[in-house]
Coordinates of C-alpha atoms in Angstrom, one line a residue:
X295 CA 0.0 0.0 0.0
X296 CA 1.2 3.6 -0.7
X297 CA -1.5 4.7 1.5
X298 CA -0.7 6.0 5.5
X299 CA -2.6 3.1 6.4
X300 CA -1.4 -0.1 5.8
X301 CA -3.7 -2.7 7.1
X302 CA -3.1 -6.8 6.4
X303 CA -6.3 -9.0 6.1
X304 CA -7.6 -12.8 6.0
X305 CA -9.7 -11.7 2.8
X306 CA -10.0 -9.7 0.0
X307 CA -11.8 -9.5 -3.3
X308 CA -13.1 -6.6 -5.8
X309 CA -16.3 -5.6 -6.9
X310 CA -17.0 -2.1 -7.9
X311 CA -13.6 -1.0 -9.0
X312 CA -12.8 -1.4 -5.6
X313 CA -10.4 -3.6 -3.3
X314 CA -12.5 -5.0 -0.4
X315 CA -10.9 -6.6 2.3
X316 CA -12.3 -8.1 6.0
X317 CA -10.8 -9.5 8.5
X318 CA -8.3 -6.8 9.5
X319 CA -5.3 -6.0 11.1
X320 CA -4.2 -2.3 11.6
X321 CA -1.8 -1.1 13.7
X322 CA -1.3 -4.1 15.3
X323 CA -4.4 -5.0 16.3
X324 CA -7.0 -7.3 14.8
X325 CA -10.5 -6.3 13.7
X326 CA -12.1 -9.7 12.9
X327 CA -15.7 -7.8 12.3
X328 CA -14.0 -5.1 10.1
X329 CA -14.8 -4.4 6.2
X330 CA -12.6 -1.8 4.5
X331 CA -12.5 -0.6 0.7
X332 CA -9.7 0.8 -1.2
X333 CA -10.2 4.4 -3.2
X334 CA -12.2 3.9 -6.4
X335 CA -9.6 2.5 -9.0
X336 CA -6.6 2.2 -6.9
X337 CA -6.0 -0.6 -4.5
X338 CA -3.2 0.7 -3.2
X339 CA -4.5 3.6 -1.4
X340 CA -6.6 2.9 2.3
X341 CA -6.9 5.8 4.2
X342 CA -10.4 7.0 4.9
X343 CA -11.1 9.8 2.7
X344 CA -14.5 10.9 1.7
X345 CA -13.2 12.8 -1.8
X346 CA -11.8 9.1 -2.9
X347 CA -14.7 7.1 -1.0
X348 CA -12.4 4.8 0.8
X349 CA -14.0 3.9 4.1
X350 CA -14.5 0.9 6.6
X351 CA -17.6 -0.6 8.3
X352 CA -17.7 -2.5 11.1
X353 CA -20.1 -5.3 11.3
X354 CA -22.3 -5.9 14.0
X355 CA -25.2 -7.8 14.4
X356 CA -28.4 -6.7 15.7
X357 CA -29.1 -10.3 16.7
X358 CA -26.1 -11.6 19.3
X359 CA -24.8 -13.5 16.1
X360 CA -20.8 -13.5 15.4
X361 CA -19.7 -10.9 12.3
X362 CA -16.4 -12.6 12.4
X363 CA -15.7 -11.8 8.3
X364 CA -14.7 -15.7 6.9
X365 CA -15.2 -14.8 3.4
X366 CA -15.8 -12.1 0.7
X367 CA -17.0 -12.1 -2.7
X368 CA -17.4 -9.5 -4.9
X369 CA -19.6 -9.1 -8.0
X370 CA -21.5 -5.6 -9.0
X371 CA -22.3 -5.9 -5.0
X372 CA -19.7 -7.8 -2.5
X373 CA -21.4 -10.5 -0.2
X374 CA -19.6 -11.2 2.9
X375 CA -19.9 -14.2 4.7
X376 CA -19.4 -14.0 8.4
X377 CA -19.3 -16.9 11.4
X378 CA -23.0 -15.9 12.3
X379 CA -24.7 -14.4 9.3
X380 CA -24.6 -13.2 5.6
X381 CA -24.0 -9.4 4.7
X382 CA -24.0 -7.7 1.6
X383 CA -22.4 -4.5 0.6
X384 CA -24.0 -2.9 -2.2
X385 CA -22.3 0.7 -3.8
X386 CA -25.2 3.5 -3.5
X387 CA -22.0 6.4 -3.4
X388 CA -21.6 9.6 -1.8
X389 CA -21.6 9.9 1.2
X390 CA -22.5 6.1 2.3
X391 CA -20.5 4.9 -0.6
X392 CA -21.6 1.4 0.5
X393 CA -25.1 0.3 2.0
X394 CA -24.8 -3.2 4.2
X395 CA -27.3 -5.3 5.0
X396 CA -27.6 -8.1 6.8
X397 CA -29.4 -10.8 4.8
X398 CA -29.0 -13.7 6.9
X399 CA -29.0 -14.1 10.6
X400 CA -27.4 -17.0 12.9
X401 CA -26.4 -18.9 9.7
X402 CA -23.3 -17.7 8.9
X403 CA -20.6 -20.0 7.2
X404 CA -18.6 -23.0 8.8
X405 CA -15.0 -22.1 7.3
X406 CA -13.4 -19.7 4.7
X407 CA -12.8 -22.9 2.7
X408 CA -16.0 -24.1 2.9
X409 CA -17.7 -22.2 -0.1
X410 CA -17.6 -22.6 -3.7
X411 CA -19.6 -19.7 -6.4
X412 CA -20.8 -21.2 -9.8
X413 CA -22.4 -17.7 -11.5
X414 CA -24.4 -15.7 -9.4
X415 CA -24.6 -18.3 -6.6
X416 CA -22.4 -18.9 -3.8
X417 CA -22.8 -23.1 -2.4
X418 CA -21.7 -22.7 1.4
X419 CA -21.9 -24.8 4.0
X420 CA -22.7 -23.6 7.6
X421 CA -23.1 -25.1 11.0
X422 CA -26.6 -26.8 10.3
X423 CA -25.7 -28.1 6.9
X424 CA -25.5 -27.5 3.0
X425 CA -27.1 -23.9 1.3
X426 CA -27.4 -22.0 -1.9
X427 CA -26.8 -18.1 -1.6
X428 CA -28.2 -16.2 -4.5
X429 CA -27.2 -12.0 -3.3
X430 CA -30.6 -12.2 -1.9
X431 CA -31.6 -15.1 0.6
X432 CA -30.0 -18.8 1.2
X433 CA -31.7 -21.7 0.4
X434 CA -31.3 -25.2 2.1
X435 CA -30.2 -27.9 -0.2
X436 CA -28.9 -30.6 2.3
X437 CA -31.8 -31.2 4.9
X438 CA -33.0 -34.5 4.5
X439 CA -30.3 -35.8 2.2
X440 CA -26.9 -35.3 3.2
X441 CA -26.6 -32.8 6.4
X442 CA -26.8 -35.6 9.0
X443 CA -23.8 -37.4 7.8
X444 CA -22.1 -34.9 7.0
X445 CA -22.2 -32.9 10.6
X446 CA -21.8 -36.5 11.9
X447 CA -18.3 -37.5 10.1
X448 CA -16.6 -34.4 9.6
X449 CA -14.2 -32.8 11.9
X450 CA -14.7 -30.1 13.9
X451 CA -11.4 -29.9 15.0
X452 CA -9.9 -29.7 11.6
X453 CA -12.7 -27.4 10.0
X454 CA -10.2 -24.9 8.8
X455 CA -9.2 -27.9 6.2
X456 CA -12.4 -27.6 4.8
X457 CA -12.2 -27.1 0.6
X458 CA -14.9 -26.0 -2.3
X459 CA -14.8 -25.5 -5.4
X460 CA -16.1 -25.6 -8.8
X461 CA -15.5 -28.3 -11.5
X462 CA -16.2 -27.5 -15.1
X463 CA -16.0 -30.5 -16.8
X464 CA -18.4 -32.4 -14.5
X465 CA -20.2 -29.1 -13.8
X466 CA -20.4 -29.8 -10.2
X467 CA -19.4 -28.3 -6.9
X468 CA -16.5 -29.8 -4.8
X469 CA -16.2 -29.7 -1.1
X470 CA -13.4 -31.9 0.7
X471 CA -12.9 -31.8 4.1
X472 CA -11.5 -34.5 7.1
X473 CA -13.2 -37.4 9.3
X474 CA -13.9 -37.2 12.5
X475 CA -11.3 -40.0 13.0
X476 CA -8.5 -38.0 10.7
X477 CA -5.6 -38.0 13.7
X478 CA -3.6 -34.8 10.9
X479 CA -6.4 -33.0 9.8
X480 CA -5.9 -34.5 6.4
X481 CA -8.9 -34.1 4.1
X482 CA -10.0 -37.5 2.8
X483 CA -13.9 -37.4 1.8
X484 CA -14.8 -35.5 -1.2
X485 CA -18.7 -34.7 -1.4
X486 CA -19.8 -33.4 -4.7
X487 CA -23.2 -31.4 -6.0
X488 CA -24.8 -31.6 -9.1
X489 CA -25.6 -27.9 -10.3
X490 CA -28.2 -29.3 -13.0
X491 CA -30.0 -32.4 -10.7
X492 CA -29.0 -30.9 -7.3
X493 CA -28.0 -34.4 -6.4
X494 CA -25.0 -35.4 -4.3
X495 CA -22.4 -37.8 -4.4
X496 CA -20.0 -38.9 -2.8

């Protein structure tokens, strides 16, 4: 950063012509809950400035939930995933710059590597199972097919392990992630979802 401020973070994506990051550290100190964007068209710059629109929002939840930032993504709006809930930040400019709302509340996502985006949608998977995030609401795909296992076998322990993705040539999403039994943390199951049928397999 040639900016004053040069913070690190867990996350980052753009959307906008922006740099988004969450997950902060400034100064030394950590901001877990902390969502700042760069001046319009140059990354590089961070400092709070109203004539550039860089800013920062702290997220907190009116509802007790945890807005510990585990993920952002950024389209023509950013959605960021948090431990307790789903938020998105859409641009509206001067002087907000960016309006956040939280769109989902105590279902927030397991692990930064437990989401995978195909399009417009974002496949996550969050403490009570498998869900579909479309920028406006989630929608539970798992319940009653694969959720119980799932929250059954997998580790808790190792959760950070966790991996999604999309695959092209089977036009599926991808999520591996360790047993319950793994003694390393070593991912070993691979779970996949069929975009066109909504079907999983193993």
């Amino acid at each position: 950063f040639t900016s004053t401020l040069k913070p690190t973070a867990r996350h980052m994506c753009v959307a906008k012509n922006f740099l988004h990051i969450g997950n902060v550290i400034e100064s030394g100190v950590n901001y877990p809950n902390r969502w700042r964007w760069s001046t319009v068209g140059n990354s590089a710059l961070m400092d709070q400035d109203d004539t550039t629109q860089s800013d920062a929002q702290d997220l907190e939840s009116g509802y007790g939930t945890s807005a510990e930032i585990r993920r952002l993504i950024g389209r023509t709006y950013v959605t960021i995933f948090t431990a307790g809930g789903v938020w998105r930040g859409t641009y509206v400019g001067d002087p907000d710059v960016f309006r956040i709302d939280e769109l989902e509340i105590g279902r927030g996502l397991i692990a930064p590597g437990a989401l995978a985006s195909y399009g417009n949608l974002d496949f996550y998977i969050s403490e009570d199972g498998f869900h579909i995030f479309d920028g406006v609401r989630s929608t539970p795909i798992g319940e009653g097919k694969v959720n119980r296992t799932f929250l059954a076998e997998f580790s808790e322990v190792y959760k950070g392990r966790i991996s999604g993705g999309y695959d092209q040539a089977t036009n599926t999403i991808r999520f591996v992630y360790p047993l319950l039994a793994t003694t390393d943390g070593t991912p070993t199951r691979e779970l996949a979802i069929d975009i066109a049928t909504g079907r999983f397999t193993y």
